[in-house]
Amino acid sequence: MPGSGKTEFAKMLKEKGFQVISMGDALRKRYEKEARHGEKLMDFAKRIREIYGEGVVARLSIEEVPPSAKLVAFEGVRSLYEVEEFKRLGEPIIVAIHSPPQLRYSRMMSRMRQDDSKDIQELRRRDLDEIKLGIGGVIAMADYVVLNDSSIEEFKRRSEEIIQRILR
Amino acid sequence: MPGSGKTEFAKMLKEKGFQVISMGDALRKRYEKEARHGEKLMDFAKRIREIYGEGVVARLSIEEVPPSAKLVAFEGVRSLYEVEEFKRLGEPIIVAIHSPPQLRYSRMMSRMRQDDSKDIQELRRRDLDEIKLGIGGVIAMADYVVLNDSSIEEFKRRSEEIIQRILR
């Protein structure tokens, strides 16, 4: 979910030698080439999902994996349809990063330097968009959940522990 | 999700003085009165959701709250539509209990004394049914997540900590 801390977790995976593929970047790359004039990224994403199926962004992301990669992580999975696509590469391990909504909102607010309640409504709407895509199903079926509900140090400690369990 | 440990958590809430309403029991009560001949519980649930809306089981559960209750917990929330219904009573706090699927499956298998892979398929299908109802969205928006991925003692310790934070 937005503001949960998944990018921080991805950074730690990179340090451990994972090839991290940002699914958002894979989508944007295609968007820059093929979007209609004035089309927003999210509308483009919706359109290509309608044309090519719910798993399309996962397939575009798989294209980004360098042939030499041994440990691969995909950041920004949105649905179990995408998880299905990753099964082509092997049995995927799902890691969900969870933060309470109020904490995610206040993090995103300070990142955007905004603080009025109209923005909270906007962030909540964005959450519901993600949920509509099916992100909740991915969290429900996660093999690991890292709770990011206290300090950054504690989050890093928990992340480190999970990464060690995955690498074992 | 099935086999996550939510009933154990509910038991602890009861010990702390919460009035715990089982949404499954509220549904079953109505089922016993009104089901069609031979209708399965899940088909009945689906039918009443179609007639009365996605939040109907929450509304039936609210009916079960004794007027004297001060601390109320609803066990078995399936969708954000149900969470919306609970807002009639005050601002709800969502607690999700998460266990990795493999662990939930092996717990349920030993509970059922079954162990072949056909049953794993059945449990997975049941998971996907829950996800279709929207349980993932509830987990994604949870205020607290209790991880039940190691021992029962550790789960109880974590649950105790969360309950203390809620009561504070």
mmCIF file of N, CA and C in Angstrom, chain A residues 5-22 70-77 93-97 144 146 155-156 158-168:
data_model
loop_
_atom_site.group_PDB
_atom_site.id
_atom_site.type_symbol
_atom_site.label_atom_id
_atom_site.label_comp_id
_atom_site.label_asym_id
_atom_site.label_seq_id
_atom_site.Cartn_x
_atom_site.Cartn_y
_atom_site.Cartn_z
ATOM 1 N N GLY A 5 6.249 1.507 3.203
ATOM 2 C CA GLY A 5 7.683 1.289 3.435
ATOM 3 C C GLY A 5 8.291 0.263 2.490
ATOM 4 N N LYS A 6 7.575 -0.056 1.410
ATOM 5 C CA LYS A 6 8.067 -1.124 0.533
ATOM 6 C C LYS A 6 9.346 -0.727 -0.208
ATOM 7 N N THR A 7 9.513 0.561 -0.490
ATOM 8 C CA THR A 7 10.720 0.997 -1.200
ATOM 9 C C THR A 7 11.946 0.841 -0.300
ATOM 10 N N GLU A 8 11.782 1.133 0.979
ATOM 11 C CA GLU A 8 12.859 0.937 1.960
ATOM 12 C C GLU A 8 13.246 -0.544 2.028
ATOM 13 N N PHE A 9 12.236 -1.402 2.029
ATOM 14 C CA PHE A 9 12.492 -2.852 2.057
ATOM 15 C C PHE A 9 13.231 -3.267 0.779
ATOM 16 N N ALA A 10 12.800 -2.737 -0.361
ATOM 17 C CA ALA A 10 13.436 -3.062 -1.653
ATOM 18 C C ALA A 10 14.903 -2.652 -1.639
ATOM 19 N N LYS A 11 15.185 -1.508 -1.012
ATOM 20 C CA LYS A 11 16.566 -1.021 -0.920
ATOM 21 C C LYS A 11 17.425 -2.042 -0.152
ATOM 22 N N MET A 12 16.865 -2.580 0.908
ATOM 23 C CA MET A 12 17.605 -3.579 1.686
ATOM 24 C C MET A 12 17.841 -4.853 0.880
ATOM 25 N N LEU A 13 16.834 -5.230 0.072
ATOM 26 C CA LEU A 13 17.000 -6.418 -0.780
ATOM 27 C C LEU A 13 18.142 -6.196 -1.774
ATOM 28 N N LYS A 14 18.214 -4.974 -2.319
ATOM 29 C CA LYS A 14 19.286 -4.633 -3.279
ATOM 30 C C LYS A 14 20.651 -4.821 -2.630
ATOM 31 N N GLU A 15 20.757 -4.338 -1.382
ATOM 32 C CA GLU A 15 22.034 -4.462 -0.659
ATOM 33 C C GLU A 15 22.443 -5.918 -0.439
ATOM 34 N N LYS A 16 21.436 -6.799 -0.416
ATOM 35 C CA LYS A 16 21.722 -8.234 -0.216
ATOM 36 C C LYS A 16 21.960 -8.949 -1.547
ATOM 37 N N GLY A 17 21.998 -8.183 -2.639
ATOM 38 C CA GLY A 17 22.298 -8.805 -3.924
ATOM 39 C C GLY A 17 21.084 -9.159 -4.773
ATOM 40 N N PHE A 18 19.903 -8.762 -4.320
ATOM 41 C CA PHE A 18 18.714 -9.006 -5.145
ATOM 42 C C PHE A 18 18.680 -8.035 -6.331
ATOM 43 N N GLN A 19 18.231 -8.532 -7.447
ATOM 44 C CA GLN A 19 17.890 -7.667 -8.567
ATOM 45 C C GLN A 19 16.459 -7.209 -8.306
ATOM 46 N N VAL A 20 16.277 -5.938 -7.997
ATOM 47 C CA VAL A 20 14.927 -5.459 -7.690
ATOM 48 C C VAL A 20 14.321 -4.789 -8.921
ATOM 49 N N ILE A 21 13.178 -5.277 -9.331
ATOM 50 C CA ILE A 21 12.477 -4.707 -10.478
ATOM 51 C C ILE A 21 11.291 -3.910 -9.945
ATOM 52 N N SER A 22 11.277 -2.620 -10.242
ATOM 53 C CA SER A 22 10.139 -1.787 -9.851
ATOM 54 C C SER A 22 9.039 -1.956 -10.893
ATOM 55 N N LYS A 70 20.130 -13.837 -10.347
ATOM 56 C CA LYS A 70 19.908 -15.082 -9.581
ATOM 57 C C LYS A 70 18.788 -14.876 -8.553
ATOM 58 N N LEU A 71 18.841 -13.748 -7.853
ATOM 59 C CA LEU A 71 17.814 -13.412 -6.861
ATOM 60 C C LEU A 71 17.027 -12.224 -7.394
ATOM 61 N N VAL A 72 15.753 -12.415 -7.618
ATOM 62 C CA VAL A 72 14.943 -11.351 -8.218
ATOM 63 C C VAL A 72 13.790 -10.979 -7.288
ATOM 64 N N ALA A 73 13.564 -9.677 -7.113
ATOM 65 C CA ALA A 73 12.405 -9.212 -6.344
ATOM 66 C C ALA A 73 11.620 -8.225 -7.199
ATOM 67 N N PHE A 74 10.312 -8.338 -7.167
ATOM 68 C CA PHE A 74 9.443 -7.400 -7.872
ATOM 69 C C PHE A 74 8.769 -6.517 -6.843
ATOM 70 N N GLU A 75 8.948 -5.218 -6.986
ATOM 71 C CA GLU A 75 8.361 -4.278 -6.035
ATOM 72 C C GLU A 75 7.087 -3.672 -6.607
ATOM 73 N N GLY A 76 5.996 -3.758 -5.843
ATOM 74 C CA GLY A 76 4.759 -3.096 -6.263
ATOM 75 C C GLY A 76 3.724 -4.033 -6.868
ATOM 76 N N VAL A 77 3.654 -5.276 -6.359
ATOM 77 C CA VAL A 77 2.643 -6.232 -6.838
ATOM 78 C C VAL A 77 1.261 -5.746 -6.410
ATOM 79 N N ILE A 93 7.826 -15.959 -3.536
ATOM 80 C CA ILE A 93 7.616 -15.737 -2.103
ATOM 81 C C ILE A 93 7.022 -14.339 -1.972
ATOM 82 N N ILE A 94 5.876 -14.241 -1.322
ATOM 83 C CA ILE A 94 5.223 -12.934 -1.184
ATOM 84 C C ILE A 94 5.601 -12.309 0.155
ATOM 85 N N VAL A 95 6.118 -11.087 0.108
ATOM 86 C CA VAL A 95 6.394 -10.322 1.332
ATOM 87 C C VAL A 95 5.505 -9.085 1.308
ATOM 88 N N ALA A 96 4.686 -8.923 2.326
ATOM 89 C CA ALA A 96 3.846 -7.724 2.428
ATOM 90 C C ALA A 96 4.431 -6.815 3.508
ATOM 91 N N ILE A 97 4.438 -5.522 3.239
ATOM 92 C CA ILE A 97 4.868 -4.549 4.245
ATOM 93 C C ILE A 97 3.598 -3.870 4.733
ATOM 94 N N TYR A 144 5.255 -13.735 4.152
ATOM 95 C CA TYR A 144 5.847 -12.947 5.237
ATOM 96 C C TYR A 144 5.175 -11.582 5.287
ATOM 97 N N VAL A 146 5.970 -7.870 7.064
ATOM 98 C CA VAL A 146 6.852 -7.045 7.893
ATOM 99 C C VAL A 146 6.009 -5.890 8.400
ATOM 100 N N PHE A 155 11.861 -1.280 12.008
ATOM 101 C CA PHE A 155 11.445 -1.791 10.702
ATOM 102 C C PHE A 155 12.621 -2.457 9.980
ATOM 103 N N LYS A 156 13.787 -1.804 10.046
ATOM 104 C CA LYS A 156 14.980 -2.376 9.391
ATOM 105 C C LYS A 156 15.381 -3.693 10.055
ATOM 106 N N ARG A 158 13.378 -5.808 11.612
ATOM 107 C CA ARG A 158 12.413 -6.838 11.213
ATOM 108 C C ARG A 158 12.646 -7.270 9.763
ATOM 109 N N SER A 159 12.937 -6.291 8.901
ATOM 110 C CA SER A 159 13.170 -6.591 7.484
ATOM 111 C C SER A 159 14.378 -7.503 7.337
ATOM 112 N N GLU A 160 15.451 -7.150 8.049
ATOM 113 C CA GLU A 160 16.682 -7.933 8.026
ATOM 114 C C GLU A 160 16.398 -9.390 8.413
ATOM 115 N N GLU A 161 15.595 -9.567 9.451
ATOM 116 C CA GLU A 161 15.255 -10.910 9.933
ATOM 117 C C GLU A 161 14.509 -11.714 8.854
ATOM 118 N N ILE A 162 13.548 -11.046 8.210
ATOM 119 C CA ILE A 162 12.758 -11.722 7.163
ATOM 120 C C ILE A 162 13.657 -12.070 5.974
ATOM 121 N N ILE A 163 14.530 -11.142 5.583
ATOM 122 C CA ILE A 163 15.414 -11.408 4.440
ATOM 123 C C ILE A 163 16.322 -12.602 4.751
ATOM 124 N N GLN A 164 16.811 -12.661 5.983
ATOM 125 C CA GLN A 164 17.654 -13.808 6.365
ATOM 126 C C GLN A 164 16.866 -15.109 6.285
ATOM 127 N N ARG A 165 15.591 -15.065 6.691
ATOM 128 C CA ARG A 165 14.767 -16.286 6.625
ATOM 129 C C ARG A 165 14.532 -16.695 5.173
ATOM 130 N N ILE A 166 14.378 -15.709 4.291
ATOM 131 C CA ILE A 166 14.153 -16.008 2.868
ATOM 132 C C ILE A 166 15.418 -16.608 2.242
ATOM 133 N N LEU A 167 16.568 -16.068 2.626
ATOM 134 C CA LEU A 167 17.835 -16.509 2.019
ATOM 135 C C LEU A 167 18.303 -17.865 2.553
ATOM 136 N N ARG A 168 17.749 -18.280 3.682
ATOM 137 C CA ARG A 168 18.196 -19.525 4.322
ATOM 138 C C ARG A 168 17.951 -20.758 3.433
#
